[in-house]
C-alpha cells in the first residue's frame, strides 16, 4: 500500500475540505485527536486575519486546541470556524468547563475575494461540511479547500499564478513532521535550487510594482507526534515562518500577513530539538512547493485534486 506522505500520516489527524471551484474559494478543517493537542502560533506581516489567535500565545491559559480552520473569504471566511466548533461539540470534544465542553478552533484566512465571486465565501455551513468530510485519507492537494483561490507572484499587479494547497510528511531518524500550506503570497515561490517555481521571477525591482493592499497571505499548519510545551511550539512556529523566507521571495512584506501554527499531539516522547526544528523548516518548504506543483497539475488535468 502506498504510504500516506501528507499531514494525515500523523496518527489522529484528519483533514477535510469544502471547495467551490466556480467561485474559487473554500475552506479546510484540520481535526486533531479528541483530547486536543498542544499548540502555538506565529503571525507576521501587517494584516493577518485570525480567530482565537491570541489564545495561542505561550502565556495564555488554554494549551490544547481541538482543530484548526484555514479558509478563504477574507474576514467573512472566519465564520466557517463556527461550523467546525458545532461538529466537535456534537462529538463531545472540547475544553472542559463547569457547564459545557468548549471546542477550541483557531482559524486563519487568506484574501481571495478578487479571484472568483465575491458574493460566495465560506461560512458556518461550509465549515461544518469541511469538518464532516475530514478523514485520515491522504490530503487532496492543489486548487482545493482553502487553497482554491490562492495565488502567488502578485507584485506586478497582474500575471498571478495558482498557489493552491500542499501537504507533506517528512521523517528522519524516527522523528516525523507533517505540514499543510495554503500558498497566497505576493512573492515568487522558489524551487529547491533557488530558481523560480511560481511567479514572474523579476522581484520587486520590476518597473511596475503594484501590489494589492490586502491580497497576500500564506498559511501553514505543522504537526508532530513528539511532545512539546506550548513555549516550544511557539519557537517552532517562528522557525516555520523563517522557512517561508527560504521558499518565498520576497516574503513577509508590507503586503503579506502570514500565519504559522505548530501543533504537538504528544503521542511520542520529546525529540531532539535541533532535528525537529530542521524538519519543521524542511516540511514547510516542501509543502509550499507541493502546493504550486499540485495546482499546476490540477489546472492541466481533469479538475480532480491530487493524491500521493
Short mmCIF file of C-alpha atoms in Angstrom, two decimals:
data_model
loop_
_atom_site.label_atom_id
_atom_site.label_comp_id
_atom_site.label_asym_id
_atom_site.label_seq_id
_atom_site.Cartn_x
_atom_site.Cartn_y
_atom_site.Cartn_z
CA UNK A 1 0.00 0.00 0.00
CA UNK A 2 1.27 3.48 -0.87
CA UNK A 3 2.32 5.33 2.29
CA UNK A 4 0.45 8.47 3.27
CA UNK A 5 3.03 11.22 2.86
CA UNK A 6 0.71 14.09 3.78
CA UNK A 7 -0.33 15.69 7.07
CA UNK A 8 -2.85 12.93 7.79
CA UNK A 9 0.03 10.47 8.00
CA UNK A 10 0.33 11.76 11.59
CA UNK A 11 -1.94 9.43 13.65
CA UNK A 12 -5.08 11.11 14.93
CA UNK A 13 -5.02 13.97 12.40
CA UNK A 14 -7.87 14.25 9.88
CA UNK A 15 -8.37 16.80 7.12
CA UNK A 16 -11.47 17.79 5.18
CA UNK A 17 -12.18 20.40 2.51
CA UNK A 18 -15.12 22.41 1.28
CA UNK A 19 -14.44 23.69 -2.24
CA UNK A 20 -16.38 25.98 -4.56
CA UNK A 21 -14.47 25.69 -7.83
CA UNK A 22 -16.59 28.23 -9.74
CA UNK A 23 -16.35 30.91 -7.04
CA UNK A 24 -12.68 29.95 -6.48
CA UNK A 25 -12.81 29.79 -2.71
CA UNK A 26 -13.02 27.17 0.01
CA UNK A 27 -12.01 26.12 3.50
CA UNK A 28 -10.02 23.32 5.11
CA UNK A 29 -10.65 21.77 8.54
CA UNK A 30 -7.80 20.03 10.37
CA UNK A 31 -9.23 17.88 13.16
CA UNK A 32 -6.89 16.80 15.96
CA UNK A 33 -7.19 13.91 18.45
CA UNK A 34 -10.29 14.26 20.68
CA UNK A 35 -8.19 15.05 23.76
CA UNK A 36 -6.73 18.02 21.90
CA UNK A 37 -3.15 18.94 21.14
CA UNK A 38 -0.68 21.49 22.48
CA UNK A 39 -0.33 24.39 20.06
CA UNK A 40 1.03 27.85 19.49
CA UNK A 41 1.41 30.13 16.50
CA UNK A 42 3.40 32.94 14.93
CA UNK A 43 1.76 35.78 12.98
CA UNK A 44 3.94 38.02 10.79
CA UNK A 45 3.10 40.84 8.42
CA UNK A 46 0.73 43.75 8.96
CA UNK A 47 -2.58 42.11 8.05
CA UNK A 48 -3.09 38.55 9.35
CA UNK A 49 -6.72 37.51 9.63
CA UNK A 50 -7.27 35.15 12.55
CA UNK A 51 -9.73 33.85 15.13
CA UNK A 52 -8.63 32.64 18.59
CA UNK A 53 -5.06 33.53 17.64
CA UNK A 54 -4.40 35.35 20.91
CA UNK A 55 -5.13 32.15 22.88
CA UNK A 56 -2.10 30.54 21.28
CA UNK A 57 0.40 32.90 22.91
CA UNK A 58 2.53 30.89 25.36
CA UNK A 59 1.43 32.94 28.37
CA UNK A 60 -2.29 32.31 27.80
CA UNK A 61 -4.07 29.69 29.89
CA UNK A 62 -5.52 27.34 27.25
CA UNK A 63 -2.83 24.96 26.00
CA UNK A 64 -4.76 22.48 23.87
CA UNK A 65 -6.73 23.03 20.71
CA UNK A 66 -9.10 20.58 19.03
CA UNK A 67 -8.99 21.66 15.38
CA UNK A 68 -7.67 24.30 13.00
CA UNK A 69 -9.62 26.02 10.25
CA UNK A 70 -7.83 27.52 7.25
CA UNK A 71 -10.10 29.40 4.89
CA UNK A 72 -10.60 31.76 2.01
CA UNK A 73 -13.10 34.59 2.01
CA UNK A 74 -11.11 37.20 3.93
CA UNK A 75 -12.69 38.18 7.28
CA UNK A 76 -16.02 36.76 6.11
CA UNK A 77 -14.46 33.30 5.92
CA UNK A 78 -13.58 33.19 9.61
CA UNK A 79 -17.27 32.40 10.24
CA UNK A 80 -16.56 28.89 8.93
CA UNK A 81 -14.83 28.07 12.22
CA UNK A 82 -18.23 28.09 13.92
CA UNK A 83 -19.30 25.14 11.80
CA UNK A 84 -16.23 23.17 12.90
CA UNK A 85 -16.99 24.05 16.53
CA UNK A 86 -20.54 22.73 16.12
CA UNK A 87 -19.37 19.38 14.75
CA UNK A 88 -16.88 18.93 17.59
CA UNK A 89 -19.49 19.87 20.20
CA UNK A 90 -21.81 17.18 18.80
CA UNK A 91 -19.00 14.67 19.24
CA UNK A 92 -18.33 15.69 22.84
CA UNK A 93 -14.95 17.20 22.03
CA UNK A 94 -13.76 20.35 23.73
CA UNK A 95 -12.11 22.13 26.64
CA UNK A 96 -13.77 21.07 29.89
CA UNK A 97 -15.63 23.84 31.71
CA UNK A 98 -18.20 23.59 34.56
CA UNK A 99 -21.17 23.73 32.19
CA UNK A 100 -20.00 22.54 28.77
CA UNK A 101 -17.14 21.25 26.68
CA UNK A 102 -15.95 24.17 24.56
CA UNK A 103 -14.09 23.23 21.35
CA UNK A 104 -11.06 25.45 20.73
CA UNK A 105 -10.70 26.02 16.98
CA UNK A 106 -8.24 28.71 15.92
CA UNK A 107 -8.64 29.90 12.35
CA UNK A 108 -6.72 31.90 9.77
CA UNK A 109 -7.82 33.33 6.44
CA UNK A 110 -6.46 34.33 3.05
CA UNK A 111 -7.82 37.14 0.89
CA UNK A 112 -9.20 35.58 -2.30
CA UNK A 113 -12.18 37.88 -2.94
CA UNK A 114 -10.73 39.27 -6.17
CA UNK A 115 -10.10 35.86 -7.73
CA UNK A 116 -13.61 34.46 -8.10
CA UNK A 117 -17.08 35.51 -6.99
CA UNK A 118 -17.01 37.99 -4.16
CA UNK A 119 -20.54 37.07 -3.02
CA UNK A 120 -19.69 33.41 -2.32
CA UNK A 121 -17.36 32.64 0.57
CA UNK A 122 -17.01 30.03 3.31
CA UNK A 123 -19.36 30.38 6.26
CA UNK A 124 -20.80 28.37 9.12
CA UNK A 125 -22.38 25.68 6.90
CA UNK A 126 -19.29 25.33 4.74
CA UNK A 127 -17.03 24.92 7.77
CA UNK A 128 -19.36 22.21 9.03
CA UNK A 129 -19.15 20.42 5.68
CA UNK A 130 -15.35 20.53 5.76
CA UNK A 131 -15.30 19.12 9.31
CA UNK A 132 -17.72 16.31 8.45
CA UNK A 133 -15.62 15.46 5.39
CA UNK A 134 -12.43 15.19 7.45
CA UNK A 135 -10.69 11.83 7.20
CA UNK A 136 -7.30 10.23 7.67
CA UNK A 137 -7.00 9.62 3.91
CA UNK A 138 -4.15 11.37 2.09
CA UNK A 139 -4.89 15.08 1.87
CA UNK A 140 -6.29 16.19 -1.52
CA UNK A 141 -3.97 18.95 -2.76
CA UNK A 142 -3.95 21.63 -5.41
CA UNK A 143 -6.81 24.04 -6.05
CA UNK A 144 -8.96 22.67 -3.24
CA UNK A 145 -10.21 23.82 0.15
CA UNK A 146 -8.60 26.97 1.45
CA UNK A 147 -6.18 26.88 -1.49
CA UNK A 148 -8.84 27.08 -4.21
CA UNK A 149 -8.38 30.80 -4.83
CA UNK A 150 -4.80 31.13 -3.59
CA UNK A 151 -2.33 32.79 -5.98
CA UNK A 152 1.36 33.71 -5.96
CA UNK A 153 3.69 36.19 -7.65
CA UNK A 154 1.37 39.21 -7.49
CA UNK A 155 3.82 42.09 -7.15
CA UNK A 156 3.31 43.25 -10.75
CA UNK A 157 -0.43 43.61 -10.22
CA UNK A 158 -1.03 41.07 -12.99
CA UNK A 159 0.08 37.61 -14.08
CA UNK A 160 -0.52 35.88 -10.75
CA UNK A 161 -0.22 32.09 -10.86
CA UNK A 162 -2.08 29.47 -8.79
CA UNK A 163 -0.69 28.97 -5.29
CA UNK A 164 -3.06 26.31 -4.00
CA UNK A 165 -2.78 23.94 -1.06
CA UNK A 166 0.02 21.45 -0.44
CA UNK A 167 0.88 18.90 2.21
CA UNK A 168 3.83 16.67 3.07
CA UNK A 169 5.04 14.25 5.73
CA UNK A 170 8.77 14.01 6.45
CA UNK A 171 10.63 11.53 8.65
CA UNK A 172 14.28 11.48 9.71
CA UNK A 173 15.80 9.16 12.32
CA UNK A 174 12.39 8.21 13.69
CA UNK A 175 11.17 11.82 14.01
CA UNK A 176 8.09 12.73 11.97
CA UNK A 177 6.64 16.11 10.98
CA UNK A 178 3.61 16.83 8.79
CA UNK A 179 2.82 20.17 7.19
CA UNK A 180 -0.01 21.73 5.23
CA UNK A 181 0.36 25.07 3.42
CA UNK A 182 -2.06 27.47 1.73
CA UNK A 183 0.12 29.50 -0.61
CA UNK A 184 -1.09 33.02 -1.35
CA UNK A 185 2.00 35.30 -1.19
CA UNK A 186 2.83 38.45 -3.08
CA UNK A 187 6.26 36.97 -3.85
CA UNK A 188 7.55 34.19 -6.08
CA UNK A 189 7.81 30.59 -4.88
CA UNK A 190 11.32 29.18 -5.26
CA UNK A 191 12.33 25.62 -6.10
CA UNK A 192 14.98 23.54 -4.34
CA UNK A 193 17.80 25.20 -6.31
CA UNK A 194 16.56 28.75 -5.73
CA UNK A 195 15.00 29.11 -9.17
CA UNK A 196 11.50 30.43 -9.71
CA UNK A 197 8.85 27.74 -9.40
CA UNK A 198 5.85 30.09 -9.50
CA UNK A 199 5.65 33.81 -10.25
CA UNK A 200 7.09 36.33 -12.71
CA UNK A 201 10.60 35.93 -11.34
CA UNK A 202 11.71 39.55 -11.61
CA UNK A 203 11.05 40.57 -7.99
CA UNK A 204 10.09 43.98 -6.61
CA UNK A 205 12.76 45.69 -8.70
CA UNK A 206 10.46 45.38 -11.70
CA UNK A 207 9.42 48.61 -13.39
CA UNK A 208 5.77 48.02 -12.50
CA UNK A 209 5.45 47.27 -8.79
CA UNK A 210 1.77 47.44 -7.87
CA UNK A 211 0.95 45.03 -5.05
CA UNK A 212 -2.59 44.64 -3.80
CA UNK A 213 -3.17 46.13 -0.39
CA UNK A 214 -4.76 43.13 1.33
CA UNK A 215 -4.47 40.20 -1.03
CA UNK A 216 -1.48 38.23 0.20
CA UNK A 217 -1.20 35.65 2.95
CA UNK A 218 0.44 32.25 3.36
CA UNK A 219 -0.98 29.89 5.98
CA UNK A 220 0.98 26.97 7.42
CA UNK A 221 -0.05 24.21 9.84
CA UNK A 222 2.70 21.91 11.15
CA UNK A 223 2.01 18.86 13.35
CA UNK A 224 4.32 16.43 15.14
CA UNK A 225 3.62 13.49 17.43
CA UNK A 226 6.56 14.38 19.65
CA UNK A 227 5.84 16.04 23.00
CA UNK A 228 6.30 19.81 23.11
CA UNK A 229 5.40 22.53 25.57
CA UNK A 230 3.39 25.50 24.40
CA UNK A 231 6.51 27.68 24.50
CA UNK A 232 8.39 25.13 22.39
CA UNK A 233 5.53 25.13 19.89
CA UNK A 234 5.87 28.89 19.63
CA UNK A 235 9.58 28.66 18.92
CA UNK A 236 8.92 26.11 16.18
CA UNK A 237 6.13 28.27 14.75
CA UNK A 238 8.75 31.03 14.45
CA UNK A 239 11.00 28.52 12.69
CA UNK A 240 8.17 27.77 10.28
CA UNK A 241 7.93 31.48 9.46
CA UNK A 242 11.67 31.56 8.86
CA UNK A 243 11.23 28.68 6.41
CA UNK A 244 8.77 30.78 4.40
CA UNK A 245 11.60 33.23 3.81
CA UNK A 246 13.60 30.39 2.22
CA UNK A 247 10.89 29.36 -0.23
CA UNK A 248 9.09 32.66 -0.99
CA UNK A 249 10.83 35.76 -2.36
CA UNK A 250 10.21 38.38 -1.21
CA UNK A 251 8.49 37.13 1.93
CA UNK A 252 6.86 38.80 4.94
CA UNK A 253 6.43 42.06 3.06
CA UNK A 254 4.32 45.09 3.93
CA UNK A 255 1.57 43.43 1.89
CA UNK A 256 1.64 39.95 3.49
CA UNK A 257 0.02 38.64 6.68
CA UNK A 258 1.37 35.14 7.30
CA UNK A 259 0.15 32.66 9.93
CA UNK A 260 2.13 29.60 11.07
CA UNK A 261 0.63 27.11 13.53
CA UNK A 262 2.69 24.48 15.36
CA UNK A 263 0.87 21.55 16.96
CA UNK A 264 2.05 18.63 19.11
CA UNK A 265 -0.21 15.62 19.70
CA UNK A 266 2.22 14.44 22.40
CA UNK A 267 1.79 10.78 21.49
CA UNK A 268 5.57 10.21 21.44
CA UNK A 269 8.42 11.34 23.72
CA UNK A 270 10.24 14.58 23.04
CA UNK A 271 12.60 14.54 20.07
CA UNK A 272 16.00 16.12 19.59
CA UNK A 273 15.15 19.84 19.27
CA UNK A 274 17.73 20.55 16.57
CA UNK A 275 16.48 17.69 14.39
CA UNK A 276 12.86 18.64 14.98
CA UNK A 277 13.49 22.28 14.12
CA UNK A 278 15.26 21.31 10.90
CA UNK A 279 12.39 19.01 9.92
CA UNK A 280 9.81 21.70 10.58
CA UNK A 281 11.60 24.04 8.19
CA UNK A 282 12.08 21.34 5.55
CA UNK A 283 8.43 20.35 5.78
CA UNK A 284 7.19 23.93 5.39
CA UNK A 285 9.33 24.50 2.29
CA UNK A 286 8.23 21.17 0.81
CA UNK A 287 4.53 21.84 1.50
CA UNK A 288 4.71 25.26 -0.19
CA UNK A 289 6.35 23.77 -3.28
CA UNK A 290 3.91 20.88 -3.27
CA UNK A 291 1.02 23.35 -3.34
CA UNK A 292 2.12 25.14 -6.50
CA UNK A 293 3.15 21.92 -8.25
CA UNK A 294 -0.17 20.24 -7.49
CA UNK A 295 -2.05 23.38 -8.55
CA UNK A 296 -0.26 23.41 -11.90
CA UNK A 297 -1.19 19.74 -12.44
CA UNK A 298 -4.73 20.43 -11.27
CA UNK A 299 -5.21 23.10 -13.94
CA UNK A 300 -3.66 20.95 -16.63
CA UNK A 301 -5.60 17.83 -15.72
CA UNK A 302 -9.26 16.96 -15.44
CA UNK A 303 -10.06 19.14 -12.46
CA UNK A 304 -9.53 16.49 -9.81
CA UNK A 305 -7.41 17.00 -6.74
CA UNK A 306 -4.12 15.22 -6.45
CA UNK A 307 -3.36 12.41 -4.01
CA UNK A 308 0.05 10.90 -3.30
#
